Amino acid sequence: MVKILLICSAGMSTSLLVNKMIKAAEAKGLEDITIEAHPEAEVTSAGADADIILLGPQVRFELKKVSGLFPDKPVEVIDMKDYGMMNGQKVLEHALTLVK
């Protein structure tokens, strides 16, 4: 099971992206993936059991902080173009390349 966590300011806009990522995972037949969105204020608790943490572009300034909280996990900022276009497939594919 791979758990992907998306973080943004309030958890709202990333929820739309999560839905598109879930549809992309279903289309690929990937059943062992969990994808959730949470606001930045919940990153400490929500990130504890995540395998990958992706930050929305609006909270990219938190990258160093979140990476420091979870030095053993991949933490990256979602590509602004993919985020803006809500390209769930590309974000999912990129996230899966981060799994070690």
Short mmCIF file of N, CA and C in Angstrom, two decimals:
data_model
loop_
_atom_site.label_atom_id
_atom_site.label_comp_id
_atom_site.label_asym_id
_atom_site.label_seq_id
_atom_site.Cartn_x
_atom_site.Cartn_y
_atom_site.Cartn_z
N MET A 1 0.84 -1.18 0.00
CA MET A 1 0.00 0.00 0.00
C MET A 1 0.88 1.24 0.00
N VAL A 2 0.60 2.15 -0.90
CA VAL A 2 1.31 3.42 -0.99
C VAL A 2 0.33 4.52 -0.62
N LYS A 3 0.74 5.37 0.32
CA LYS A 3 -0.11 6.49 0.73
C LYS A 3 0.53 7.78 0.26
N ILE A 4 -0.22 8.51 -0.57
CA ILE A 4 0.23 9.80 -1.09
C ILE A 4 -0.58 10.89 -0.40
N LEU A 5 0.13 11.86 0.15
CA LEU A 5 -0.51 12.96 0.86
C LEU A 5 -0.27 14.26 0.11
N LEU A 6 -1.34 14.97 -0.19
CA LEU A 6 -1.24 16.29 -0.82
C LEU A 6 -1.56 17.34 0.23
N ILE A 7 -0.74 18.37 0.27
CA ILE A 7 -0.89 19.44 1.26
C ILE A 7 -1.10 20.77 0.54
N CYS A 8 -2.09 21.54 0.99
CA CYS A 8 -2.29 22.89 0.46
C CYS A 8 -2.71 23.80 1.60
N SER A 9 -3.09 25.00 1.29
CA SER A 9 -3.44 25.97 2.34
C SER A 9 -4.60 25.49 3.20
N ALA A 10 -5.69 25.10 2.57
CA ALA A 10 -6.87 24.69 3.34
C ALA A 10 -7.32 23.27 3.04
N GLY A 11 -6.66 22.59 2.10
CA GLY A 11 -7.05 21.23 1.75
C GLY A 11 -8.19 21.16 0.74
N MET A 12 -8.64 22.32 0.26
CA MET A 12 -9.80 22.34 -0.65
C MET A 12 -9.39 22.11 -2.11
N SER A 13 -8.49 22.93 -2.61
CA SER A 13 -8.13 22.82 -4.02
C SER A 13 -7.44 21.50 -4.31
N THR A 14 -6.68 20.99 -3.38
CA THR A 14 -6.02 19.70 -3.63
C THR A 14 -7.02 18.56 -3.62
N SER A 15 -8.16 18.75 -2.98
CA SER A 15 -9.18 17.70 -2.99
C SER A 15 -9.64 17.40 -4.42
N LEU A 16 -9.73 18.44 -5.24
CA LEU A 16 -10.09 18.25 -6.65
C LEU A 16 -9.02 17.42 -7.36
N LEU A 17 -7.77 17.74 -7.08
CA LEU A 17 -6.67 17.00 -7.70
C LEU A 17 -6.64 15.56 -7.21
N VAL A 18 -6.92 15.35 -5.94
CA VAL A 18 -6.97 13.99 -5.39
C VAL A 18 -7.99 13.15 -6.15
N ASN A 19 -9.17 13.71 -6.40
CA ASN A 19 -10.20 12.97 -7.14
C ASN A 19 -9.71 12.56 -8.52
N LYS A 20 -9.01 13.46 -9.19
CA LYS A 20 -8.48 13.15 -10.53
C LYS A 20 -7.37 12.10 -10.44
N MET A 21 -6.56 12.17 -9.39
CA MET A 21 -5.50 11.18 -9.20
C MET A 21 -6.09 9.80 -8.92
N ILE A 22 -7.15 9.75 -8.13
CA ILE A 22 -7.81 8.48 -7.83
C ILE A 22 -8.38 7.87 -9.11
N LYS A 23 -9.01 8.70 -9.93
CA LYS A 23 -9.54 8.20 -11.21
C LYS A 23 -8.43 7.68 -12.11
N ALA A 24 -7.29 8.37 -12.12
CA ALA A 24 -6.15 7.93 -12.93
C ALA A 24 -5.61 6.59 -12.40
N ALA A 25 -5.57 6.44 -11.09
CA ALA A 25 -5.09 5.18 -10.49
C ALA A 25 -6.05 4.04 -10.82
N GLU A 26 -7.34 4.31 -10.74
CA GLU A 26 -8.34 3.29 -11.08
C GLU A 26 -8.22 2.88 -12.55
N ALA A 27 -8.00 3.85 -13.43
CA ALA A 27 -7.86 3.56 -14.86
C ALA A 27 -6.64 2.69 -15.13
N LYS A 28 -5.61 2.81 -14.29
CA LYS A 28 -4.40 2.01 -14.45
C LYS A 28 -4.51 0.67 -13.71
N GLY A 29 -5.62 0.48 -12.99
CA GLY A 29 -5.79 -0.75 -12.24
C GLY A 29 -4.97 -0.80 -10.96
N LEU A 30 -4.57 0.35 -10.47
CA LEU A 30 -3.78 0.42 -9.23
C LEU A 30 -4.74 0.46 -8.04
N GLU A 31 -4.75 -0.61 -7.27
CA GLU A 31 -5.69 -0.69 -6.15
C GLU A 31 -5.01 -0.49 -4.81
N ASP A 32 -3.70 -0.51 -4.78
CA ASP A 32 -2.97 -0.43 -3.51
C ASP A 32 -2.44 0.97 -3.23
N ILE A 33 -3.22 1.99 -3.60
CA ILE A 33 -2.82 3.38 -3.41
C ILE A 33 -3.92 4.13 -2.65
N THR A 34 -3.48 4.90 -1.67
CA THR A 34 -4.38 5.80 -0.95
C THR A 34 -3.89 7.21 -1.21
N ILE A 35 -4.80 8.10 -1.55
CA ILE A 35 -4.44 9.49 -1.84
C ILE A 35 -5.37 10.38 -1.02
N GLU A 36 -4.77 11.28 -0.23
CA GLU A 36 -5.56 12.18 0.61
C GLU A 36 -5.05 13.60 0.48
N ALA A 37 -5.92 14.56 0.79
CA ALA A 37 -5.55 15.97 0.83
C ALA A 37 -5.81 16.50 2.23
N HIS A 38 -4.87 17.30 2.72
CA HIS A 38 -5.01 17.92 4.04
C HIS A 38 -4.45 19.34 3.99
N PRO A 39 -4.94 20.19 4.88
CA PRO A 39 -4.37 21.54 4.97
C PRO A 39 -2.99 21.50 5.60
N GLU A 40 -2.21 22.50 5.33
CA GLU A 40 -0.84 22.58 5.84
C GLU A 40 -0.79 22.46 7.36
N ALA A 41 -1.80 22.95 8.05
CA ALA A 41 -1.83 22.90 9.51
C ALA A 41 -1.85 21.47 10.04
N GLU A 42 -2.23 20.50 9.21
CA GLU A 42 -2.32 19.10 9.64
C GLU A 42 -1.16 18.25 9.14
N VAL A 43 -0.14 18.86 8.56
CA VAL A 43 0.93 18.08 7.93
C VAL A 43 1.65 17.19 8.93
N THR A 44 1.84 17.63 10.16
CA THR A 44 2.56 16.82 11.13
C THR A 44 1.84 15.53 11.43
N SER A 45 0.54 15.60 11.67
CA SER A 45 -0.22 14.38 11.98
C SER A 45 -0.53 13.57 10.73
N ALA A 46 -0.94 14.24 9.67
CA ALA A 46 -1.32 13.53 8.44
C ALA A 46 -0.12 12.92 7.74
N GLY A 47 1.04 13.55 7.87
CA GLY A 47 2.22 13.06 7.18
C GLY A 47 2.88 11.88 7.84
N ALA A 48 2.53 11.60 9.08
CA ALA A 48 3.19 10.53 9.83
C ALA A 48 3.11 9.17 9.13
N ASP A 49 1.97 8.84 8.55
CA ASP A 49 1.84 7.53 7.90
C ASP A 49 1.83 7.60 6.37
N ALA A 50 2.19 8.76 5.83
CA ALA A 50 2.27 8.91 4.37
C ALA A 50 3.61 8.36 3.86
N ASP A 51 3.58 7.87 2.64
CA ASP A 51 4.82 7.43 2.00
C ASP A 51 5.44 8.55 1.17
N ILE A 52 4.58 9.41 0.63
CA ILE A 52 4.99 10.52 -0.23
C ILE A 52 4.18 11.74 0.17
N ILE A 53 4.84 12.89 0.28
CA ILE A 53 4.14 14.13 0.60
C ILE A 53 4.37 15.12 -0.53
N LEU A 54 3.27 15.58 -1.11
CA LEU A 54 3.33 16.55 -2.20
C LEU A 54 2.68 17.84 -1.75
N LEU A 55 3.39 18.94 -1.94
CA LEU A 55 2.88 20.24 -1.54
C LEU A 55 2.28 20.97 -2.74
N GLY A 56 1.14 21.59 -2.54
CA GLY A 56 0.57 22.43 -3.57
C GLY A 56 1.46 23.63 -3.78
N PRO A 57 1.47 24.19 -4.99
CA PRO A 57 2.34 25.33 -5.27
C PRO A 57 2.14 26.51 -4.32
N GLN A 58 0.93 26.68 -3.80
CA GLN A 58 0.65 27.80 -2.91
C GLN A 58 1.33 27.66 -1.54
N VAL A 59 1.81 26.47 -1.20
CA VAL A 59 2.53 26.28 0.06
C VAL A 59 3.97 25.80 -0.18
N ARG A 60 4.50 26.08 -1.35
CA ARG A 60 5.86 25.64 -1.68
C ARG A 60 6.90 26.19 -0.72
N PHE A 61 6.59 27.34 -0.09
CA PHE A 61 7.51 27.93 0.87
C PHE A 61 7.68 27.05 2.12
N GLU A 62 6.82 26.05 2.29
CA GLU A 62 6.89 25.14 3.43
C GLU A 62 7.76 23.90 3.13
N LEU A 63 8.35 23.83 1.95
CA LEU A 63 9.10 22.64 1.55
C LEU A 63 10.21 22.30 2.54
N LYS A 64 11.01 23.25 2.91
CA LYS A 64 12.13 22.99 3.83
C LYS A 64 11.61 22.49 5.18
N LYS A 65 10.57 23.13 5.69
CA LYS A 65 9.99 22.73 6.98
C LYS A 65 9.46 21.30 6.93
N VAL A 66 8.67 20.99 5.90
CA VAL A 66 8.06 19.66 5.80
C VAL A 66 9.13 18.60 5.55
N SER A 67 10.11 18.92 4.73
CA SER A 67 11.22 17.98 4.50
C SER A 67 11.96 17.70 5.80
N GLY A 68 12.10 18.73 6.63
CA GLY A 68 12.76 18.56 7.92
C GLY A 68 11.95 17.71 8.89
N LEU A 69 10.63 17.82 8.81
CA LEU A 69 9.76 17.01 9.66
C LEU A 69 9.79 15.54 9.27
N PHE A 70 9.99 15.29 7.97
CA PHE A 70 9.95 13.93 7.44
C PHE A 70 11.17 13.65 6.56
N PRO A 71 12.37 13.61 7.17
CA PRO A 71 13.59 13.43 6.37
C PRO A 71 13.69 12.07 5.68
N ASP A 72 12.89 11.11 6.12
CA ASP A 72 12.93 9.77 5.55
C ASP A 72 11.91 9.55 4.43
N LYS A 73 11.16 10.62 4.08
CA LYS A 73 10.12 10.49 3.06
C LYS A 73 10.35 11.47 1.92
N PRO A 74 9.94 11.09 0.71
CA PRO A 74 10.01 12.06 -0.39
C PRO A 74 9.00 13.18 -0.16
N VAL A 75 9.47 14.42 -0.24
CA VAL A 75 8.62 15.60 -0.10
C VAL A 75 8.96 16.51 -1.27
N GLU A 76 7.96 16.82 -2.08
CA GLU A 76 8.18 17.67 -3.25
C GLU A 76 7.00 18.61 -3.45
N VAL A 77 7.24 19.65 -4.24
CA VAL A 77 6.19 20.57 -4.63
C VAL A 77 5.60 20.07 -5.96
N ILE A 78 4.29 20.07 -6.05
CA ILE A 78 3.60 19.67 -7.28
C ILE A 78 3.91 20.69 -8.37
N ASP A 79 4.22 20.22 -9.56
CA ASP A 79 4.47 21.09 -10.69
C ASP A 79 3.29 22.05 -10.86
N MET A 80 3.60 23.34 -10.96
CA MET A 80 2.55 24.37 -11.02
C MET A 80 1.63 24.18 -12.23
N LYS A 81 2.19 23.79 -13.35
CA LYS A 81 1.37 23.59 -14.55
C LYS A 81 0.41 22.41 -14.36
N ASP A 82 0.94 21.30 -13.84
CA ASP A 82 0.09 20.13 -13.62
C ASP A 82 -0.98 20.41 -12.57
N TYR A 83 -0.61 21.19 -11.55
CA TYR A 83 -1.57 21.56 -10.52
C TYR A 83 -2.67 22.45 -11.10
N GLY A 84 -2.26 23.45 -11.83
CA GLY A 84 -3.22 24.39 -12.41
C GLY A 84 -4.18 23.73 -13.38
N MET A 85 -3.69 22.74 -14.11
CA MET A 85 -4.53 22.02 -15.07
C MET A 85 -5.24 20.83 -14.43
N MET A 86 -4.98 20.63 -13.13
CA MET A 86 -5.54 19.49 -12.39
C MET A 86 -5.27 18.18 -13.14
N ASN A 87 -4.02 18.01 -13.55
CA ASN A 87 -3.60 16.83 -14.30
C ASN A 87 -3.27 15.71 -13.31
N GLY A 88 -4.30 15.03 -12.86
CA GLY A 88 -4.13 13.96 -11.87
C GLY A 88 -3.24 12.84 -12.35
N GLN A 89 -3.30 12.53 -13.63
CA GLN A 89 -2.49 11.44 -14.16
C GLN A 89 -1.00 11.77 -14.05
N LYS A 90 -0.60 12.96 -14.45
CA LYS A 90 0.82 13.33 -14.39
C LYS A 90 1.31 13.43 -12.96
N VAL A 91 0.50 13.99 -12.07
CA VAL A 91 0.91 14.10 -10.68
C VAL A 91 1.04 12.71 -10.05
N LEU A 92 0.11 11.82 -10.36
CA LEU A 92 0.18 10.45 -9.86
C LEU A 92 1.43 9.75 -10.38
N GLU A 93 1.67 9.85 -11.68
CA GLU A 93 2.84 9.20 -12.26
C GLU A 93 4.13 9.71 -11.64
N HIS A 94 4.21 11.02 -11.43
CA HIS A 94 5.40 11.56 -10.79
C HIS A 94 5.55 11.06 -9.36
N ALA A 95 4.46 11.04 -8.62
CA ALA A 95 4.50 10.57 -7.24
C ALA A 95 5.00 9.13 -7.17
N LEU A 96 4.54 8.31 -8.09
CA LEU A 96 4.95 6.91 -8.07
C LEU A 96 6.44 6.73 -8.40
N THR A 97 7.03 7.68 -9.11
CA THR A 97 8.48 7.59 -9.36
C THR A 97 9.27 7.88 -8.09
N LEU A 98 8.64 8.50 -7.10
CA LEU A 98 9.32 8.84 -5.85
C LEU A 98 9.36 7.68 -4.86
N VAL A 99 8.55 6.64 -5.10
CA VAL A 99 8.51 5.50 -4.21
C VAL A 99 9.82 4.74 -4.33
N LYS A 100 10.42 4.50 -3.18
CA LYS A 100 11.71 3.79 -3.17
C LYS A 100 11.52 2.33 -2.92
#
